[in-house]
C-alpha cells in the first residue's frame, strides 16, 4: 500500500500510538507519520478529522490530561471552543488517530486501526 494512503497522528512517546504504528507496519503499511505535537493541526483539520470519525470534540480529547483541568474544559459546552483548545494545545488530542480514504478512527484499542485499513 502506498505511504500516502494511510496517515497516523502519532506521538512516539505514547505506547498505544507506537503499538498502532507497529500493527500497521506488520500489515505491510508504511503510513505517513504526522507528529501532531510538533506540527500543530489547524482548527479546520481537527474539524475534518472529527467528521471522518463521526465524533464530537470531547470524544478525541485527553480529559485526564492536567492541562484539560487547568483550562477548565470540563465546563465548556461549546464544540468550537474545544476544537480551538486542541488546535492551540495539541497534547489535548487523544492518540493515535489513523486516517484512510476519508475515514478515521481513534486507535484505542490499537486494533481499531487494522479494522479501518482492512475494511
PDB file of C-alpha atoms in Angstrom:
ATOM      1  CA  UNK A   1       0.000   0.000   0.000  1.00  0.00           C
ATOM      2  CA  UNK A   2       1.327   3.430  -0.856  1.00  0.00           C
ATOM      3  CA  UNK A   3       2.578   5.526   2.017  1.00  0.00           C
ATOM      4  CA  UNK A   4       0.113   8.341   1.336  1.00  0.00           C
ATOM      5  CA  UNK A   5      -2.937   6.080   1.616  1.00  0.00           C
ATOM      6  CA  UNK A   6      -2.775   5.973   5.414  1.00  0.00           C
ATOM      7  CA  UNK A   7      -1.930   8.772   7.857  1.00  0.00           C
ATOM      8  CA  UNK A   8      -1.289   8.291  11.561  1.00  0.00           C
ATOM      9  CA  UNK A   9      -1.403  11.168  14.039  1.00  0.00           C
ATOM     10  CA  UNK A  10       1.466   9.864  16.109  1.00  0.00           C
ATOM     11  CA  UNK A  11       3.162  10.598  19.401  1.00  0.00           C
ATOM     12  CA  UNK A  12       6.257   8.379  19.670  1.00  0.00           C
ATOM     13  CA  UNK A  13       6.193   8.703  23.478  1.00  0.00           C
ATOM     14  CA  UNK A  14       2.753   7.038  23.658  1.00  0.00           C
ATOM     15  CA  UNK A  15       2.671   3.237  23.890  1.00  0.00           C
ATOM     16  CA  UNK A  16      -0.752   2.985  22.177  1.00  0.00           C
ATOM     17  CA  UNK A  17       0.484   5.158  19.331  1.00  0.00           C
ATOM     18  CA  UNK A  18       3.647   3.053  18.935  1.00  0.00           C
ATOM     19  CA  UNK A  19       1.561  -0.116  19.054  1.00  0.00           C
ATOM     20  CA  UNK A  20      -0.813   1.153  16.339  1.00  0.00           C
ATOM     21  CA  UNK A  21       2.125   2.132  14.116  1.00  0.00           C
ATOM     22  CA  UNK A  22       3.682  -1.308  14.616  1.00  0.00           C
ATOM     23  CA  UNK A  23       0.386  -3.036  13.756  1.00  0.00           C
ATOM     24  CA  UNK A  24       0.171  -1.051  10.518  1.00  0.00           C
ATOM     25  CA  UNK A  25       3.768  -1.895   9.622  1.00  0.00           C
ATOM     26  CA  UNK A  26       3.135  -5.581  10.344  1.00  0.00           C
ATOM     27  CA  UNK A  27       0.316  -5.366   7.770  1.00  0.00           C
ATOM     28  CA  UNK A  28       2.857  -4.059   5.246  1.00  0.00           C
ATOM     29  CA  UNK A  29       1.579  -0.486   5.524  1.00  0.00           C
ATOM     30  CA  UNK A  30       4.048   2.363   5.852  1.00  0.00           C
ATOM     31  CA  UNK A  31       1.774   5.236   6.852  1.00  0.00           C
ATOM     32  CA  UNK A  32       2.546   8.905   6.615  1.00  0.00           C
ATOM     33  CA  UNK A  33       3.501   9.751  10.189  1.00  0.00           C
ATOM     34  CA  UNK A  34       2.088  13.085  11.281  1.00  0.00           C
ATOM     35  CA  UNK A  35       3.707  14.175  14.532  1.00  0.00           C
ATOM     36  CA  UNK A  36       0.884  16.440  15.580  1.00  0.00           C
ATOM     37  CA  UNK A  37       2.697  17.660  18.704  1.00  0.00           C
ATOM     38  CA  UNK A  38       5.496  19.060  16.529  1.00  0.00           C
ATOM     39  CA  UNK A  39       3.318  20.403  13.711  1.00  0.00           C
ATOM     40  CA  UNK A  40       0.050  21.522  15.285  1.00  0.00           C
ATOM     41  CA  UNK A  41      -3.105  20.669  13.337  1.00  0.00           C
ATOM     42  CA  UNK A  42      -5.295  23.590  12.369  1.00  0.00           C
ATOM     43  CA  UNK A  43      -8.770  24.055  13.734  1.00  0.00           C
ATOM     44  CA  UNK A  44     -10.105  23.190  10.267  1.00  0.00           C
ATOM     45  CA  UNK A  45      -8.108  19.958  10.102  1.00  0.00           C
ATOM     46  CA  UNK A  46      -9.368  18.890  13.533  1.00  0.00           C
ATOM     47  CA  UNK A  47     -12.929  19.577  12.350  1.00  0.00           C
ATOM     48  CA  UNK A  48     -12.326  17.412   9.241  1.00  0.00           C
ATOM     49  CA  UNK A  49     -10.971  14.556  11.342  1.00  0.00           C
ATOM     50  CA  UNK A  50     -13.911  14.777  13.736  1.00  0.00           C
ATOM     51  CA  UNK A  51     -16.285  14.430  10.753  1.00  0.00           C
ATOM     52  CA  UNK A  52     -14.296  11.440   9.446  1.00  0.00           C
ATOM     53  CA  UNK A  53     -14.512   9.752  12.842  1.00  0.00           C
ATOM     54  CA  UNK A  54     -18.114  10.805  13.392  1.00  0.00           C
ATOM     55  CA  UNK A  55     -17.224  12.192  16.804  1.00  0.00           C
ATOM     56  CA  UNK A  56     -17.677  15.268  18.947  1.00  0.00           C
ATOM     57  CA  UNK A  57     -14.577  17.170  20.128  1.00  0.00           C
ATOM     58  CA  UNK A  58     -14.587  15.767  23.650  1.00  0.00           C
ATOM     59  CA  UNK A  59     -14.581  12.225  22.170  1.00  0.00           C
ATOM     60  CA  UNK A  60     -10.992  12.730  20.997  1.00  0.00           C
ATOM     61  CA  UNK A  61      -9.750  14.765  23.957  1.00  0.00           C
ATOM     62  CA  UNK A  62      -7.446  13.610  26.716  1.00  0.00           C
ATOM     63  CA  UNK A  63      -9.833  14.518  29.518  1.00  0.00           C
ATOM     64  CA  UNK A  64      -7.474  13.178  32.184  1.00  0.00           C
ATOM     65  CA  UNK A  65      -4.673  15.470  30.995  1.00  0.00           C
ATOM     66  CA  UNK A  66      -3.739  18.066  33.645  1.00  0.00           C
ATOM     67  CA  UNK A  67      -3.972  20.804  31.021  1.00  0.00           C
ATOM     68  CA  UNK A  68      -7.626  19.850  30.382  1.00  0.00           C
ATOM     69  CA  UNK A  69      -8.389  20.549  34.025  1.00  0.00           C
ATOM     70  CA  UNK A  70      -6.186  23.678  34.140  1.00  0.00           C
ATOM     71  CA  UNK A  71      -8.042  25.206  31.192  1.00  0.00           C
ATOM     72  CA  UNK A  72     -11.419  24.384  32.779  1.00  0.00           C
ATOM     73  CA  UNK A  73     -12.546  22.491  29.688  1.00  0.00           C
ATOM     74  CA  UNK A  74     -14.871  20.166  31.590  1.00  0.00           C
ATOM     75  CA  UNK A  75     -17.293  23.068  31.979  1.00  0.00           C
ATOM     76  CA  UNK A  76     -17.096  24.108  28.297  1.00  0.00           C
ATOM     77  CA  UNK A  77     -20.134  23.109  26.217  1.00  0.00           C
ATOM     78  CA  UNK A  78     -19.115  24.922  23.024  1.00  0.00           C
ATOM     79  CA  UNK A  79     -17.609  22.477  20.487  1.00  0.00           C
ATOM     80  CA  UNK A  80     -15.881  25.349  18.697  1.00  0.00           C
ATOM     81  CA  UNK A  81     -14.037  26.343  21.880  1.00  0.00           C
ATOM     82  CA  UNK A  82     -12.965  22.727  22.498  1.00  0.00           C
ATOM     83  CA  UNK A  83     -11.608  22.485  18.938  1.00  0.00           C
ATOM     84  CA  UNK A  84      -9.760  25.790  19.405  1.00  0.00           C
ATOM     85  CA  UNK A  85      -8.220  24.420  22.623  1.00  0.00           C
ATOM     86  CA  UNK A  86      -6.991  21.302  20.779  1.00  0.00           C
ATOM     87  CA  UNK A  87      -5.529  23.400  17.956  1.00  0.00           C
ATOM     88  CA  UNK A  88      -3.728  25.598  20.466  1.00  0.00           C
ATOM     89  CA  UNK A  89      -2.716  22.717  22.768  1.00  0.00           C
ATOM     90  CA  UNK A  90      -2.417  19.545  20.646  1.00  0.00           C
ATOM     91  CA  UNK A  91      -1.384  17.438  23.635  1.00  0.00           C
ATOM     92  CA  UNK A  92      -5.106  17.535  24.485  1.00  0.00           C
ATOM     93  CA  UNK A  93      -5.743  15.328  21.422  1.00  0.00           C
ATOM     94  CA  UNK A  94      -6.058  11.614  22.130  1.00  0.00           C
ATOM     95  CA  UNK A  95      -3.839   9.397  20.028  1.00  0.00           C
ATOM     96  CA  UNK A  96      -3.317   7.678  17.774  1.00  0.00           C
ATOM     97  CA  UNK A  97      -5.720   8.789  15.074  1.00  0.00           C
ATOM     98  CA  UNK A  98      -5.470   6.903  11.792  1.00  0.00           C
ATOM     99  CA  UNK A  99      -6.935   8.244   8.546  1.00  0.00           C
ATOM    100  CA  UNK A 100      -7.611   6.320   5.326  1.00  0.00           C
ATOM    101  CA  UNK A 101      -9.852   7.115   2.358  1.00  0.00           C
ATOM    102  CA  UNK A 102     -11.801   9.879   4.066  1.00  0.00           C
ATOM    103  CA  UNK A 103     -12.444   7.808   7.195  1.00  0.00           C
ATOM    104  CA  UNK A 104     -10.663   7.952  10.524  1.00  0.00           C
ATOM    105  CA  UNK A 105     -10.528   6.090  13.817  1.00  0.00           C
ATOM    106  CA  UNK A 106      -9.145   6.769  17.230  1.00  0.00           C
ATOM    107  CA  UNK A 107      -6.802   3.822  17.715  1.00  0.00           C
ATOM    108  CA  UNK A 108      -7.981   2.863  21.170  1.00  0.00           C
ATOM    109  CA  UNK A 109      -7.712  -0.027  21.261  1.00  0.00           C
ATOM    110  CA  UNK A 110      -4.983  -0.088  18.579  1.00  0.00           C
ATOM    111  CA  UNK A 111      -6.753  -2.996  16.798  1.00  0.00           C
ATOM    112  CA  UNK A 112      -9.267  -0.435  15.502  1.00  0.00           C
ATOM    113  CA  UNK A 113      -6.636   0.821  13.040  1.00  0.00           C
ATOM    114  CA  UNK A 114      -6.448  -2.628  11.431  1.00  0.00           C
ATOM    115  CA  UNK A 115     -10.232  -2.712  11.107  1.00  0.00           C
ATOM    116  CA  UNK A 116     -10.034   0.649   9.291  1.00  0.00           C
ATOM    117  CA  UNK A 117      -7.269  -0.283   6.867  1.00  0.00           C
ATOM    118  CA  UNK A 118      -8.709  -3.716   6.084  1.00  0.00           C
ATOM    119  CA  UNK A 119     -12.325  -2.541   5.946  1.00  0.00           C
TER     120      UNK A 119
END
